[in-house]
């Protein structure tokens, strides 16, 4: 199965006076909603979205907003958060927070408006990460180094934008193959998915197994995933059912926002695994 796990947790950052930064995952304390916004816009026209900051601690938090680009590493396909304006489809410099700072009361919430002003000449998708960071507070002194320790929270929401009427969709499947089941493994289909569109997609992979009479005898679905423009990645989907010895076809289907359906038919054979 294919999974994308969005950024939902808080980052508790520990700041030393020597400017050494350490990040650990903090599941509770400060939250943000929505974690991901998928928004269409008209080029050159400002619009407003809203985010809600929640504080489940017993202390009021002063938070300020900042942005980064939202992109991916072409080698590893890992999400990256580089400096504003440093990636080809950056929306980070289009964003203004109103207010720029907000106090989130203890055990309460606060609303922040985000004004987005796109450029006039744009096409396809543009992306940004919106961070809200609390003011560092003194948390004690390190026993071994005697350095002062400060703590603050940093949370993020991702903004996925698409310029209306400028989308160009194209998705390709290559390097596809079927790994037949054996005595210890289920059938597995592997393929490379290439988003040649100028905007992001949420494609879903569907796998159908056909017998030698071209009748569907089983199906398996992949999860919805977020796929950035220009992103290319190897995926796999497994079929959990049992298949007796014989000849089959694996029918891969990609469904996405562009309305087109991309399919690949992969013949394969299952040998007797007994």
CSV table of C-alpha atoms in Angstrom, one decimal, residues 19-147:
chain,number,residue,atom,x,y,z
A,19,UNK,CA,23.0,28.3,19.2
A,20,UNK,CA,22.8,24.5,19.1
A,21,UNK,CA,19.4,23.4,17.9
A,22,UNK,CA,17.8,20.0,18.7
A,23,UNK,CA,14.3,19.0,17.5
A,24,UNK,CA,12.1,16.2,19.0
A,25,UNK,CA,8.6,15.2,18.2
A,26,UNK,CA,5.9,16.6,20.6
A,27,UNK,CA,2.4,15.1,20.1
A,28,UNK,CA,0.5,17.5,22.3
A,29,UNK,CA,0.7,21.2,23.4
A,30,UNK,CA,0.2,23.4,20.4
A,31,UNK,CA,-1.9,22.3,17.3
A,32,UNK,CA,-2.8,23.7,14.0
A,33,UNK,CA,-5.8,23.2,11.7
A,34,UNK,CA,-6.0,22.5,8.9
A,35,UNK,CA,-2.7,20.8,8.5
A,36,UNK,CA,-2.9,20.9,4.7
A,37,UNK,CA,-4.9,23.3,2.5
A,38,UNK,CA,-5.6,22.6,-1.2
A,39,UNK,CA,-6.7,25.9,-2.7
A,40,UNK,CA,-7.5,27.1,-6.2
A,41,UNK,CA,-6.9,30.8,-7.1
A,42,UNK,CA,-7.1,33.4,-9.8
A,43,UNK,CA,-3.7,34.8,-10.9
A,44,UNK,CA,-3.1,38.3,-9.6
A,45,UNK,CA,-6.1,38.3,-7.2
A,46,UNK,CA,-5.5,38.2,-3.5
A,47,UNK,CA,-7.5,35.8,-1.3
A,48,UNK,CA,-7.7,34.8,2.3
A,49,UNK,CA,-7.5,31.5,4.1
A,50,UNK,CA,-7.7,30.9,7.9
A,51,UNK,CA,-5.8,28.7,10.3
A,52,UNK,CA,-6.7,27.9,13.8
A,53,UNK,CA,-4.0,27.5,16.5
A,54,UNK,CA,-4.9,25.5,19.6
A,55,UNK,CA,-3.1,25.4,22.9
A,56,UNK,CA,-3.8,22.5,25.3
A,57,UNK,CA,-1.1,23.7,27.8
A,58,UNK,CA,-1.8,25.7,30.9
A,59,UNK,CA,0.3,28.6,29.7
A,60,UNK,CA,-0.6,31.3,27.1
A,61,UNK,CA,1.6,31.1,24.0
A,62,UNK,CA,2.8,34.1,21.9
A,63,UNK,CA,3.1,32.8,18.3
A,64,UNK,CA,4.5,34.5,15.2
A,65,UNK,CA,4.2,33.4,11.6
A,66,UNK,CA,6.9,32.7,9.1
A,67,UNK,CA,7.1,30.8,5.8
A,68,UNK,CA,9.3,28.4,3.8
A,69,UNK,CA,9.0,26.7,0.4
A,70,UNK,CA,7.4,23.3,0.2
A,71,UNK,CA,9.1,21.0,-2.3
A,72,UNK,CA,10.8,17.5,-2.6
A,73,UNK,CA,14.3,16.1,-3.0
A,74,UNK,CA,14.4,14.6,-6.5
A,75,UNK,CA,16.9,11.9,-5.4
A,76,UNK,CA,15.1,10.6,-2.3
A,77,UNK,CA,11.6,12.1,-2.8
A,78,UNK,CA,11.6,13.3,0.8
A,79,UNK,CA,9.7,16.5,1.6
A,80,UNK,CA,12.0,19.6,1.8
A,81,UNK,CA,11.3,23.0,3.4
A,82,UNK,CA,13.9,25.3,1.8
A,83,UNK,CA,14.2,29.1,2.1
A,84,UNK,CA,11.3,31.2,0.6
A,85,UNK,CA,11.6,31.7,-3.1
A,86,UNK,CA,14.4,29.1,-3.6
A,87,UNK,CA,12.3,26.5,-5.5
A,88,UNK,CA,10.7,26.8,-9.0
A,89,UNK,CA,7.1,26.8,-7.7
A,90,UNK,CA,7.3,28.8,-4.5
A,91,UNK,CA,4.4,30.6,-3.0
A,92,UNK,CA,6.1,31.4,0.3
A,93,UNK,CA,6.7,35.1,-0.6
A,94,UNK,CA,3.0,35.6,-1.5
A,95,UNK,CA,1.9,35.1,2.2
A,96,UNK,CA,1.1,37.7,4.9
A,97,UNK,CA,-0.2,36.8,8.3
A,98,UNK,CA,-2.9,38.9,10.0
A,99,UNK,CA,-2.0,39.4,12.7
A,100,UNK,CA,1.8,38.7,12.4
A,101,UNK,CA,1.8,37.7,16.1
A,102,UNK,CA,-1.0,36.2,18.1
A,103,UNK,CA,-1.5,35.1,21.7
A,104,UNK,CA,-3.0,31.7,22.0
A,105,UNK,CA,-4.6,31.5,25.5
A,106,UNK,CA,-4.1,28.5,27.7
A,107,UNK,CA,-6.6,25.7,27.0
A,108,UNK,CA,-8.0,27.7,24.1
A,109,UNK,CA,-7.7,28.7,20.4
A,110,UNK,CA,-6.8,31.6,18.2
A,111,UNK,CA,-7.6,32.4,14.6
A,112,UNK,CA,-5.1,33.7,12.1
A,113,UNK,CA,-6.0,35.0,8.7
A,114,UNK,CA,-3.5,34.3,5.9
A,115,UNK,CA,-3.6,36.8,3.0
A,116,UNK,CA,-2.2,35.3,-0.2
A,117,UNK,CA,-1.3,37.6,-3.1
A,118,UNK,CA,-0.3,35.6,-6.2
A,119,UNK,CA,1.6,36.9,-9.1
A,120,UNK,CA,-0.3,37.9,-12.3
A,121,UNK,CA,1.7,35.6,-14.7
A,122,UNK,CA,1.6,32.1,-13.2
A,123,UNK,CA,0.4,28.7,-14.3
A,124,UNK,CA,-0.1,25.4,-12.5
A,125,UNK,CA,0.7,24.7,-8.9
A,126,UNK,CA,2.6,26.7,-6.2
A,127,UNK,CA,3.5,25.7,-2.7
A,128,UNK,CA,4.5,26.9,0.7
A,129,UNK,CA,4.8,25.8,4.3
A,130,UNK,CA,3.3,28.2,6.9
A,131,UNK,CA,5.0,28.0,10.3
A,132,UNK,CA,3.9,29.4,13.7
A,133,UNK,CA,6.6,29.6,16.3
A,134,UNK,CA,6.3,30.5,20.0
A,135,UNK,CA,8.6,32.9,21.8
A,136,UNK,CA,11.6,31.0,23.4
A,137,UNK,CA,11.2,30.6,27.1
A,138,UNK,CA,13.8,29.8,29.7
A,139,UNK,CA,13.5,26.1,30.8
A,140,UNK,CA,16.5,25.7,33.0
A,141,UNK,CA,20.3,25.1,33.0
A,142,UNK,CA,22.1,22.0,31.5
A,143,UNK,CA,23.8,20.1,34.3
A,144,UNK,CA,26.9,19.1,32.3
A,145,UNK,CA,27.6,22.4,30.4
A,146,UNK,CA,25.9,24.9,32.7
A,147,UNK,CA,24.4,26.4,29.5
